Coordinates of N, CA, C and O in Angstrom, one line a residue:
M412 N -39.7 3.5 2.8 CA -38.5 2.5 2.2 C -37.2 2.5 2.2 O -36.8 3.8 1.9
Y413 N -36.3 2.0 3.0 CA -34.9 2.3 2.9 C -34.7 1.5 1.6 O -34.8 0.7 0.9
I414 N -33.2 2.3 1.1 CA -32.5 1.9 -0.1 C -32.5 0.6 -0.5 O -32.7 -0.3 -1.7
S415 N -32.1 -0.2 0.4 CA -31.4 -1.6 0.8 C -32.9 -2.8 0.1 O -32.3 -3.4 -0.5
E416 N -33.5 -2.4 0.9 CA -35.0 -3.0 0.6 C -35.3 -2.8 -1.0 O -35.6 -3.6 -1.5
L417 N -35.1 -1.4 -1.7 CA -35.5 -1.5 -2.8 C -34.4 -2.1 -3.7 O -35.0 -2.3 -4.9
I418 N -33.5 -1.9 -3.4 CA -32.3 -2.7 -4.5 C -32.0 -4.2 -3.8 O -32.1 -5.0 -5.3
K419 N -32.4 -4.4 -2.9 CA -32.2 -6.1 -2.4 C -30.9 -6.5 -3.0 O -29.9 -5.8 -2.3
D420 N -30.8 -7.7 -3.5 CA -29.2 -8.2 -3.8 C -28.9 -7.7 -5.4 O -27.5 -8.4 -6.1
E421 N -29.7 -7.0 -6.3 CA -29.4 -6.6 -7.3 C -27.7 -5.9 -7.5 O -27.3 -5.9 -8.4
Y422 N -27.2 -5.1 -6.4 CA -26.2 -4.7 -6.5 C -24.9 -5.8 -6.7 O -23.8 -5.3 -7.1
K423 N -25.3 -6.9 -6.5 CA -24.4 -7.9 -6.6 C -24.1 -8.0 -8.1 O -23.2 -8.7 -8.6
E424 N -24.9 -7.8 -8.7 CA -25.0 -8.1 -10.6 C -24.7 -6.7 -11.1 O -24.1 -6.5 -12.0
W425 N -24.1 -5.7 -10.6 CA -23.6 -4.4 -11.1 C -22.1 -4.7 -11.3 O -21.4 -5.5 -10.9
E426 N -22.0 -4.0 -12.8 CA -20.6 -4.0 -13.3 C -19.9 -3.1 -13.8 O -20.5 -2.0 -13.5
A427 N -18.5 -3.1 -13.8 CA -18.0 -1.8 -14.2 C -18.1 -1.2 -15.8 O -19.0 -2.1 -16.3
G428 N -18.4 0.2 -15.8 CA -18.8 0.9 -17.1 C -20.3 1.0 -16.6 O -20.5 2.0 -17.1
Q429 N -21.1 0.6 -15.5 CA -22.5 1.0 -15.2 C -22.6 2.3 -14.6 O -21.9 2.5 -13.8
I430 N -23.8 2.8 -14.8 CA -23.8 4.1 -13.7 C -25.2 3.5 -13.0 O -26.5 2.8 -13.7
I431 N -25.4 4.1 -11.9 CA -26.2 3.5 -10.9 C -26.5 5.0 -10.5 O -25.8 5.8 -9.7
L432 N -28.0 5.5 -10.7 CA -28.5 6.7 -10.0 C -29.2 6.2 -8.6 O -30.5 5.3 -8.8
I433 N -29.2 6.7 -7.5 CA -29.7 6.4 -6.4 C -30.4 7.9 -6.0 O -30.0 8.5 -5.7
S434 N -31.7 7.9 -6.3 CA -32.7 9.2 -5.7 C -33.4 8.7 -4.8 O -34.4 8.2 -4.5
A435 N -33.3 9.5 -3.3 CA -33.9 9.3 -2.7 C -34.0 10.2 -1.1 O -32.6 10.9 -1.5
P436 N -34.7 10.6 -0.4 CA -34.6 11.5 0.5 C -33.7 11.1 1.6 O -33.1 10.0 1.9
T437 N -33.1 12.5 2.2 CA -32.4 12.6 3.3 C -32.5 11.3 4.4 O -33.9 11.3 4.7
G438 N -32.4 10.2 5.0 CA -32.5 9.6 6.1 C -32.7 8.4 5.3 O -33.8 7.3 6.4
S439 N -33.0 8.0 4.2 CA -33.4 6.7 3.3 C -32.2 5.8 3.5 O -33.0 4.4 3.0
G440 N -31.3 5.7 3.9 CA -30.1 4.6 4.3 C -29.2 4.6 3.1 O -29.0 3.6 2.7
K441 N -29.2 5.8 2.1 CA -27.9 6.1 0.8 C -26.7 5.2 1.3 O -26.3 4.4 1.0
S442 N -26.4 6.1 2.4 CA -24.5 5.9 2.6 C -25.0 4.6 3.6 O -24.1 3.7 3.3
N443 N -25.7 4.2 4.2 CA -26.0 3.1 5.0 C -25.6 1.7 4.3 O -24.8 0.8 4.3
F444 N -26.8 2.1 2.8 CA -26.2 0.7 2.0 C -25.0 0.9 1.7 O -24.3 -0.1 1.2
I445 N -24.1 1.8 0.9 CA -22.7 1.5 0.7 C -21.9 0.6 1.5 O -21.1 0.1 1.4
F446 N -22.1 1.6 3.2 CA -21.5 0.6 4.1 C -21.7 -0.8 4.4 O -20.6 -1.2 4.8
D447 N -22.7 -1.0 4.7 CA -23.3 -1.9 5.0 C -23.3 -3.2 3.6 O -23.0 -4.3 4.3
K448 N -23.7 -2.7 2.6 CA -24.0 -4.1 1.6 C -22.9 -4.1 0.5 O -22.1 -4.7 0.3
L449 N -22.6 -2.8 -0.1 CA -21.3 -2.3 -1.2 C -20.0 -2.7 -0.7 O -19.2 -3.2 -0.9
L450 N -20.1 -1.9 0.5 CA -18.4 -2.3 1.0 C -17.9 -3.9 1.4 O -17.1 -4.5 1.1
E451 N -18.8 -4.4 2.0 CA -18.8 -5.9 2.5 C -18.4 -7.0 0.9 O -17.4 -7.8 0.6
L452 N -19.5 -6.3 0.1 CA -19.2 -7.2 -1.4 C -17.5 -6.7 -1.7 O -17.1 -7.4 -2.7
A453 N -17.1 -5.2 -2.0 CA -16.0 -4.8 -2.3 C -15.1 -5.9 -1.6 O -14.1 -6.4 -2.3
I454 N -14.8 -5.3 -0.3 CA -14.0 -6.4 0.3 C -14.3 -8.1 0.0 O -12.9 -8.5 -0.2
C455 N -15.0 -8.5 -0.4 CA -14.6 -10.1 -0.9 C -14.5 -10.2 -1.7 O -13.9 -11.1 -2.6
R456 N -14.7 -9.1 -2.8 CA -14.2 -9.3 -4.4 C -13.1 -8.4 -4.5 O -12.5 -8.3 -5.6
R457 N -12.2 -8.0 -3.5 CA -11.2 -7.2 -3.7 C -10.9 -6.0 -4.0 O -10.2 -6.0 -5.2
K458 N -12.2 -5.4 -4.2 CA -12.3 -4.2 -4.8 C -12.3 -2.9 -3.8 O -12.2 -3.1 -2.9
K459 N -11.8 -1.4 -4.7 CA -11.6 -0.5 -4.0 C -12.6 0.3 -4.0 O -13.0 0.6 -5.6
I460 N -13.6 1.1 -2.7 CA -14.4 2.2 -3.4 C -13.9 3.6 -2.8 O -13.1 3.6 -1.8
L461 N -14.0 4.6 -3.7 CA -13.6 6.1 -4.0 C -15.2 6.9 -3.5 O -16.0 6.6 -4.1
Y462 N -15.4 7.5 -1.9 CA -16.6 7.8 -1.8 C -16.4 9.4 -1.7 O -15.6 9.6 -0.6
L463 N -17.1 9.9 -2.5 CA -16.9 11.2 -2.7 C -18.2 12.1 -1.8 O -19.2 11.7 -2.1
V464 N -18.1 13.2 -1.4 CA -19.1 13.7 -0.8 C -18.8 15.3 -1.1 O -17.5 16.0 -1.2
N465 N -19.7 16.1 -0.7 CA -19.4 17.9 -1.5 C -19.4 18.6 -0.5 O -18.8 20.0 -0.6
R466 N -19.2 18.2 1.1 CA -18.8 19.4 2.4 C -17.7 18.4 3.0 O -17.7 17.1 3.3
R467 N -16.9 19.1 3.9 CA -15.9 18.5 4.7 C -16.8 17.9 6.1 O -16.4 16.7 6.9
I468 N -18.1 18.7 6.7 CA -18.5 18.2 7.6 C -19.0 16.7 7.4 O -19.8 15.8 8.2
L469 N -19.9 16.6 6.0 CA -20.4 15.3 5.7 C -19.0 14.2 5.5 O -19.5 13.1 6.3
K470 N -18.2 14.5 5.0 CA -16.8 13.3 5.2 C -16.9 13.0 6.7 O -16.1 12.1 6.9
M471 N -16.4 14.3 7.6 CA -16.0 14.0 8.9 C -17.3 13.1 9.8 O -16.8 12.0 10.3
Q472 N -18.6 13.2 9.2 CA -19.5 12.2 9.9 C -19.2 10.9 9.5 O -19.3 10.2 9.7
L473 N -19.2 10.6 8.2 CA -18.8 9.4 7.2 C -17.8 8.9 8.2 O -17.8 7.6 8.2
D474 N -16.5 9.5 8.0 CA -15.4 9.1 8.6 C -15.7 8.1 10.1 O -15.3 7.1 10.5
S475 N -16.4 9.0 10.7 CA -16.9 8.7 12.3 C -17.5 7.9 12.2 O -17.1 6.8 12.8
L476 N -18.6 7.6 11.4 CA -19.5 6.6 11.2 C -18.5 5.2 11.1 O -18.8 4.0 11.2
L477 N -18.0 5.4 9.8 CA -16.8 4.3 9.6 C -15.9 3.5 10.4 O -15.9 2.6 10.7
E478 N -15.5 4.8 11.4 CA -14.5 3.9 12.2 C -15.5 3.7 13.3 O -15.0 2.8 14.3
R479 N -16.4 4.3 13.8 CA -17.2 3.8 15.2 C -17.9 2.9 14.6 O -17.9 1.5 15.7
D480 N -18.6 2.6 13.8 CA -19.8 1.2 13.7 C -19.3 0.5 12.6 O -19.7 -0.6 12.8
I481 N -19.0 1.2 11.5 CA -18.6 0.0 10.4 C -17.3 -0.5 10.9 O -17.6 -2.0 10.0
N482 N -16.7 -0.5 11.2 CA -15.1 -1.0 11.6 C -15.6 -2.3 12.1 O -15.0 -3.3 12.1
E483 N -16.5 -1.8 13.4 CA -16.9 -3.0 14.3 C -17.3 -4.1 13.6 O -17.1 -5.5 13.5
K484 N -18.4 -4.0 13.1 CA -19.2 -5.0 11.9 C -18.3 -5.6 10.8 O -18.4 -6.7 10.8
I485 N -17.5 -5.3 9.9 CA -16.8 -5.8 9.2 C -15.4 -6.4 9.8 O -15.5 -7.6 9.2
Y486 N -15.1 -5.8 10.9 CA -14.5 -7.0 11.7 C -14.5 -8.3 12.3 O -14.1 -9.1 12.4
E487 N -16.0 -7.9 12.7 CA -16.7 -9.2 13.4 C -16.7 -10.1 12.2 O -16.6 -11.5 12.2
K488 N -17.5 -9.7 11.1 CA -17.5 -10.4 9.9 C -16.4 -11.2 9.6 O -16.5 -12.1 8.8
F489 N -15.5 -10.4 9.2 CA -14.2 -11.1 8.7 C -13.0 -11.2 9.7 O -12.0 -10.8 9.4
R490 N -13.4 -11.9 10.7 CA -12.3 -11.4 11.8 C -11.5 -12.6 11.7 O -9.9 -12.4 12.2
N491 N -11.5 -13.7 10.5 CA -10.3 -14.6 10.5 C -9.5 -14.0 9.7 O -8.6 -14.6 9.1
Y492 N -9.8 -12.7 8.8 CA -8.7 -12.1 8.0 C -8.2 -11.0 8.4 O -8.9 -10.1 9.5
E493 N -7.0 -10.3 7.8 CA -6.6 -9.1 8.5 C -7.1 -8.0 7.3 O -6.7 -7.9 6.5
I494 N -8.0 -7.3 8.5 CA -8.5 -6.3 7.0 C -8.7 -4.9 7.4 O -8.8 -4.5 8.5
D495 N -7.8 -4.2 6.4 CA -7.8 -2.8 7.1 C -9.0 -1.7 6.2 O -8.9 -1.8 4.5
L496 N -9.7 -1.3 6.2 CA -10.5 -0.4 6.0 C -9.8 0.5 4.6 O -11.0 0.6 3.9
E497 N -9.1 1.0 4.9 CA -8.6 1.8 4.1 C -8.1 1.0 2.6 O -7.6 1.8 1.9
D498 N -7.7 0.0 3.0 CA -7.7 -0.7 1.6 C -8.8 -0.9 0.5 O -8.8 -1.3 -0.6
Y499 N -10.0 -1.1 1.4 CA -11.6 -0.8 0.5 C -12.3 0.1 0.4 O -12.9 0.4 -0.5
I500 N -11.9 1.4 1.1 CA -13.0 2.4 0.9 C -11.9 3.5 1.9 O -11.5 3.5 2.3
N501 N -12.6 4.9 0.6 CA -11.7 6.1 0.9 C -12.5 7.7 0.7 O -13.2 7.2 -0.4
I502 N -12.9 8.1 2.2 CA -13.9 9.2 1.6 C -12.9 10.2 1.4 O -12.1 11.1 2.1
K503 N -13.5 11.1 0.3 CA -12.8 12.4 -0.1 C -14.0 13.4 -0.7 O -15.1 12.9 -0.8
T504 N -13.6 14.3 -0.5 CA -14.4 15.5 -0.8 C -14.5 16.0 -2.3 O -12.9 15.4 -3.1
Y505 N -15.3 16.5 -2.9 CA -15.0 16.9 -4.3 C -13.8 18.0 -5.0 O -12.9 17.8 -5.3
Q506 N -14.1 18.6 -3.5 CA -12.7 20.0 -3.7 C -11.3 19.3 -3.4 O -10.5 20.0 -4.0
W507 N -11.3 18.4 -2.5 CA -10.2 17.7 -2.5 C -9.3 17.5 -3.6 O -8.1 17.2 -4.3
I508 N -10.3 16.5 -4.6 CA -9.9 16.2 -5.8 C -9.5 18.0 -6.8 O -8.3 17.7 -7.4
E509 N -10.5 18.5 -6.6 CA -10.1 19.7 -7.1 C -9.0 20.2 -7.3 O -7.9 20.7 -7.8
E510 N -8.6 20.4 -6.1 CA -7.4 20.7 -5.2 C -6.2 20.1 -5.9 O -5.1 20.7 -6.0
K511 N -6.3 18.9 -5.5 CA -4.9 17.8 -6.2 C -5.0 18.0 -7.6 O -3.7 18.4 -8.0
I512 N -6.0 18.6 -8.5 CA -5.7 18.3 -10.0 C -5.1 20.2 -10.4 O -4.3 19.8 -11.3
L513 N -5.9 20.8 -9.4 CA -5.2 22.2 -9.5 C -4.1 22.8 -9.2 O -3.2 23.7 -9.9
T514 N -3.4 21.9 -8.1 CA -2.3 22.4 -7.3 C -1.1 21.3 -7.4 O 0.2 21.9 -7.7
E515 N -1.1 20.2 -7.8 CA -0.2 19.1 -8.3 C 0.5 19.6 -9.6 O -0.2 19.4 -10.7
S516 N 1.9 19.5 -9.5 CA 2.7 19.3 -10.7 C 2.6 18.2 -11.5 O 2.8 18.5 -12.9
L517 N 2.3 17.0 -11.3 CA 2.0 16.2 -11.6 C 0.4 15.4 -11.5 O 0.5 14.5 -10.8
H518 N -0.4 15.9 -11.9 CA -1.2 15.6 -12.0 C -1.9 14.3 -12.4 O -2.9 13.3 -12.0
D519 N -0.7 13.8 -13.4 CA -0.7 12.4 -13.7 C -0.8 11.6 -12.9 O -1.4 10.9 -12.8
D520 N -0.1 11.9 -11.5 CA 0.2 11.1 -10.0 C -1.2 11.0 -10.0 O -1.4 9.9 -9.3
V521 N -1.8 11.9 -9.5 CA -3.3 12.1 -9.2 C -4.3 11.1 -9.8 O -5.0 10.3 -9.4
I522 N -4.2 11.6 -11.2 CA -5.0 10.2 -12.1 C -4.6 9.0 -11.5 O -5.6 7.9 -11.7
K523 N -3.3 8.1 -11.6 CA -3.0 7.6 -11.3 C -3.4 6.7 -10.2 O -4.1 5.8 -10.4
N524 N -3.3 7.6 -9.1 CA -3.8 7.2 -7.7 C -5.7 6.9 -7.9 O -5.6 5.8 -7.2
L525 N -6.3 7.6 -8.7 CA -7.8 7.4 -8.9 C -8.1 6.3 -9.5 O -8.9 5.8 -8.9
A526 N -7.3 5.9 -10.6 CA -7.6 5.0 -11.1 C -7.5 3.7 -10.8 O -7.6 2.7 -11.0
N527 N -6.9 3.7 -9.4 CA -6.8 2.5 -8.4 C -8.0 1.8 -7.8 O -7.9 1.0 -7.5
Y528 N -8.8 2.8 -7.9 CA -10.3 2.3 -7.3 C -11.2 2.0 -8.5 O -11.1 2.6 -9.7
D529 N -11.8 1.1 -8.0 CA -12.9 -0.2 -8.9 C -14.1 0.6 -9.2 O -15.1 0.6 -9.9
I530 N -14.5 1.4 -8.0 CA -15.9 1.9 -7.9 C -15.9 3.4 -7.2 O -15.5 3.3 -6.7
V531 N -16.6 4.5 -7.8 CA -17.2 5.5 -7.0 C -18.2 5.8 -6.6 O -19.1 5.7 -7.7
V532 N -18.4 6.4 -5.7 CA -19.9 6.7 -5.3 C -19.6 8.7 -5.0 O -18.9 8.9 -4.5
Y533 N -20.6 9.0 -5.9 CA -20.9 10.7 -6.2 C -21.9 10.6 -4.7 O -23.3 10.6 -5.3
D534 N -21.6 10.9 -3.6 CA -22.8 10.9 -2.8 C -22.9 12.6 -2.8 O -22.2 13.7 -3.3
E535 N -24.2 13.2 -2.6 CA -24.4 14.6 -2.7 C -23.9 15.1 -4.0 O -23.5 16.0 -4.3
C536 N -24.4 14.0 -5.4 CA -23.7 14.3 -6.5 C -24.3 15.8 -7.2 O -23.5 16.3 -8.1
H537 N -25.3 16.2 -6.6 CA -26.0 17.3 -7.2 C -25.1 18.3 -7.0 O -25.3 19.7 -7.2
Y538 N -24.0 18.7 -6.2 CA -22.8 19.5 -6.4 C -22.4 19.9 -7.4 O -22.0 21.0 -7.6
F539 N -22.3 18.9 -8.3 CA -21.9 19.2 -9.8 C -22.8 20.3 -10.3 O -22.0 21.0 -11.4
Y540 N -24.0 20.5 -9.9 CA -24.8 21.1 -10.8 C -25.1 22.2 -10.1 O -24.7 23.6 -10.2
A541 N -25.6 22.2 -8.5 CA -25.6 23.3 -7.5 C -24.6 24.3 -7.2 O -25.1 25.5 -7.2
D542 N -23.2 23.8 -7.1 CA -21.9 24.6 -7.0 C -21.5 25.1 -7.6 O -20.5 26.3 -7.6
A543 N -21.8 24.8 -9.3 CA -21.3 25.4 -10.5 C -21.4 26.7 -10.6 O -20.8 27.5 -11.1
T544 N -22.7 27.9 -10.0 CA -22.7 28.8 -10.0 C -21.7 29.5 -9.1 O -21.4 30.6 -9.9
F545 N -21.0 29.2 -8.4 CA -20.0 29.8 -7.6 C -18.6 29.3 -7.8 O -17.8 29.8 -6.6
N546 N -18.2 27.8 -7.8 CA -17.0 27.4 -8.1 C -17.1 26.7 -9.3 O -17.9 25.5 -9.9
T547 N -16.3 27.3 -10.1 CA -15.8 27.3 -11.2 C -15.0 25.9 -11.6 O -15.1 25.2 -12.8
N548 N -14.9 25.3 -10.8 CA -13.9 24.0 -10.6 C -15.0 22.4 -10.9 O -14.3 21.6 -10.5
T549 N -16.0 22.9 -10.2 CA -17.1 21.7 -10.4 C -16.8 20.8 -11.9 O -16.8 19.8 -12.0
E550 N -16.6 21.5 -12.7 CA -16.8 21.1 -14.5 C -15.5 20.3 -14.6 O -15.2 19.1 -15.1
I551 N -14.2 21.0 -13.8 CA -13.0 20.2 -14.1 C -13.2 19.1 -13.2 O -12.5 17.9 -13.8
S552 N -13.4 19.1 -12.1 CA -13.6 18.0 -11.3 C -14.4 16.7 -11.9 O -14.1 15.6 -12.1
F553 N -15.5 17.3 -12.3 CA -16.3 15.8 -13.3 C -15.9 15.5 -14.5 O -15.8 14.5 -14.4
Q554 N -15.2 16.0 -15.0 CA -14.2 15.7 -16.6 C -13.3 14.9 -16.1 O -13.2 14.2 -16.9
I555 N -12.4 15.2 -15.1 CA -11.4 14.1 -14.6 C -11.9 12.8 -14.0 O -11.6 11.9 -14.7
L556 N -12.8 13.3 -13.5 CA -13.3 12.2 -12.5 C -14.0 10.9 -14.0 O -13.9 9.9 -14.0
E557 N -14.9 11.7 -14.7 CA -15.6 11.1 -15.6 C -14.6 10.2 -16.8 O -14.8 8.9 -17.0
G558 N -13.9 10.9 -16.9 CA -12.5 10.4 -17.8 C -12.4 9.0 -16.8 O -11.9 8.0 -17.2
V559 N -11.7 9.4 -15.8 CA -10.8 8.2 -15.2 C -11.5 7.4 -14.9 O -11.2 5.7 -14.6
F560 N -13.1 7.4 -14.0 CA -13.9 6.2 -14.0 C -15.0 5.9 -15.5 O -16.1 5.0 -14.8
R561 N -14.6 6.6 -16.4 CA -15.3 5.9 -17.7 C -15.8 4.5 -17.4 O -16.8 4.4 -17.9
Y562 N -15.0 3.7 -17.2 CA -15.4 2.2 -17.1 C -15.3 1.4 -15.9 O -15.4 0.2 -16.0
K563 N -15.7 2.4 -15.1 CA -15.9 1.2 -13.8 C -17.2 1.7 -13.0 O -17.8 3.1 -13.9
L564 N -17.7 1.1 -12.1 CA -18.7 1.5 -11.6 C -18.7 2.8 -11.1 O -18.0 3.2 -10.1
K565 N -20.0 3.3 -11.4 CA -20.5 4.9 -10.7 C -21.8 4.6 -10.1 O -22.5 4.7 -10.8
I566 N -21.4 5.3 -9.1 CA -23.2 5.7 -8.5 C -23.0 6.8 -7.9 O -22.3 7.5 -7.2
F567 N -23.9 7.3 -8.3 CA -24.5 8.6 -8.2 C -25.5 8.4 -7.4 O -26.7 8.3 -7.5
M568 N -25.7 9.3 -6.1 CA -26.7 9.4 -4.8 C -27.0 10.9 -4.7 O -26.3 11.7 -4.4
S569 N -28.2 11.1 -4.5 CA -29.0 12.6 -4.1 C -30.1 12.4 -3.8 O -31.1 11.7 -4.1
A570 N -30.8 13.6 -3.0 CA -32.0 13.6 -2.9 C -32.9 14.6 -3.6 O -33.9 14.7 -3.9
T571 N -31.6 15.1 -4.7 CA -32.1 16.1 -5.7 C -31.6 15.6 -6.8 O -30.6 16.3 -7.2
M572 N -32.0 14.8 -7.6 CA -31.5 13.7 -8.9 C -31.6 14.4 -10.3 O -31.0 14.7 -11.1
E573 N -32.8 14.9 -10.0 CA -33.3 15.3 -11.4 C -32.6 16.4 -12.3 O -32.1 16.3 -13.7
K574 N -32.1 17.6 -11.7 CA -31.6 18.5 -12.5 C -30.0 18.0 -12.1 O -29.3 18.1 -13.7
V575 N -29.5 17.3 -11.7 CA -28.1 16.8 -12.1 C -28.2 15.5 -12.7 O -27.0 15.6 -13.7
K576 N -28.9 15.1 -12.7 CA -29.0 13.6 -13.7 C -29.0 14.3 -15.4 O -28.2 13.9 -16.3
K577 N -30.0 15.4 -15.9 CA -29.4 16.1 -16.8 C -27.8 16.5 -17.2 O -27.4 16.5 -18.2
F578 N -27.1 17.0 -16.5 CA -25.8 17.4 -16.1 C -25.0 16.5 -16.3 O -24.1 16.4 -17.0
I579 N -25.3 15.0 -15.6 CA -24.6 14.3 -15.7 C -24.6 13.9 -17.4 O -23.4 13.2 -17.8
K580 N -25.8 13.5 -17.7 CA -25.8 13.2 -19.2 C -25.2 14.0 -20.2 O -24.6 13.7 -21.3
S581 N -25.5 15.5 -20.1 CA -24.9 16.4 -21.2 C -23.6 16.6 -20.9 O -22.7 16.3 -22.1
Y582 N -22.7 16.3 -20.2 CA -21.3 16.6 -19.5 C -20.8 15.6 -19.9 O -19.4 15.6 -20.5
A583 N -21.1 14.0 -19.7 CA -20.4 12.9 -19.8 C -20.9 12.4 -20.7 O -20.2 11.2 -21.3
E584 N -21.7 12.6 -21.6 CA -22.0 12.0 -22.9 C -22.6 10.5 -22.7 O -22.1 9.5 -23.0
M585 N -23.2 10.1 -21.3 CA -23.6 8.9 -20.7 C -25.5 8.9 -21.3 O -25.9 9.6 -21.4
E586 N -25.5 7.3 -21.6 CA -26.9 7.4 -21.5 C -27.6 7.2 -20.4 O -27.7 5.5 -20.1
V587 N -27.6 7.6 -19.8 CA -28.4 7.5 -18.6 C -29.3 6.8 -18.5 O -29.8 5.9 -17.7
D588 N -30.3 7.4 -19.5 CA -31.9 6.4 -19.3 C -32.1 5.2 -20.1 O -32.7 4.4 -19.9
Q589 N -30.8 4.7 -20.9 CA -30.9 3.4 -21.5 C -30.0 2.3 -20.8 O -28.7 2.5 -20.8
G590 N -30.5 1.5 -20.5 CA -29.9 0.2 -19.9 C -29.0 0.5 -18.3 O -28.2 -0.3 -18.1
Q591 N -29.2 1.7 -18.0 CA -28.5 2.0 -16.6 C -30.0 1.6 -15.7 O -30.8 1.8 -15.6
R592 N -29.2 1.2 -14.5 CA -30.1 1.5 -12.8 C -30.4 2.9 -12.4 O -29.4 3.5 -11.9
I593 N -31.7 2.7 -12.4 CA -32.3 4.0 -11.6 C -33.3 3.4 -10.4 O -34.1 2.8 -10.4
Y594 N -32.8 4.1 -9.4 CA -33.6 3.9 -8.3 C -34.0 4.9 -7.3 O -33.3 5.9 -7.6
W595 N -35.2 5.0 -7.4 CA -36.0 6.1 -6.6 C -36.7 6.1 -5.8 O -37.5 4.9 -5.2

């Protein structure tokens, strides 16, 4: 079953401050759901999505997908409007966030820039747990992101959600199991 089939139209009711956990195997349409359904809704509602990934190669693949396939679909759907996808979605790596926070002399500017987003998608969110053993910056980036996006819509996606779910709950003091949407 693809994620879009599981979620149906529930995503239209998601609100700022909610935490959405999507745990599904590779190839089940997690990214496609974001690009096909959520992005279209974001454009209609004039919302901006920050899409975070754990590896540069994944960022390059998603950038290519966005440019090649999604651009065409969006322009066709909204052909009477001038749509620039960068006004609605940006794909960055977690490491980009970490580098910006650690090297910018005015890291308040970085935080202000991040605060312009309405929705954050943490793709491959197991990054915060799995990479923490060799990358001490994962905790820094998670704490910064959690602070900036505390009252915004947060979507955590992974094929290996169990361990990271505990990590998210313990570090962010979120009530992940109560009142939040979990899609398995």
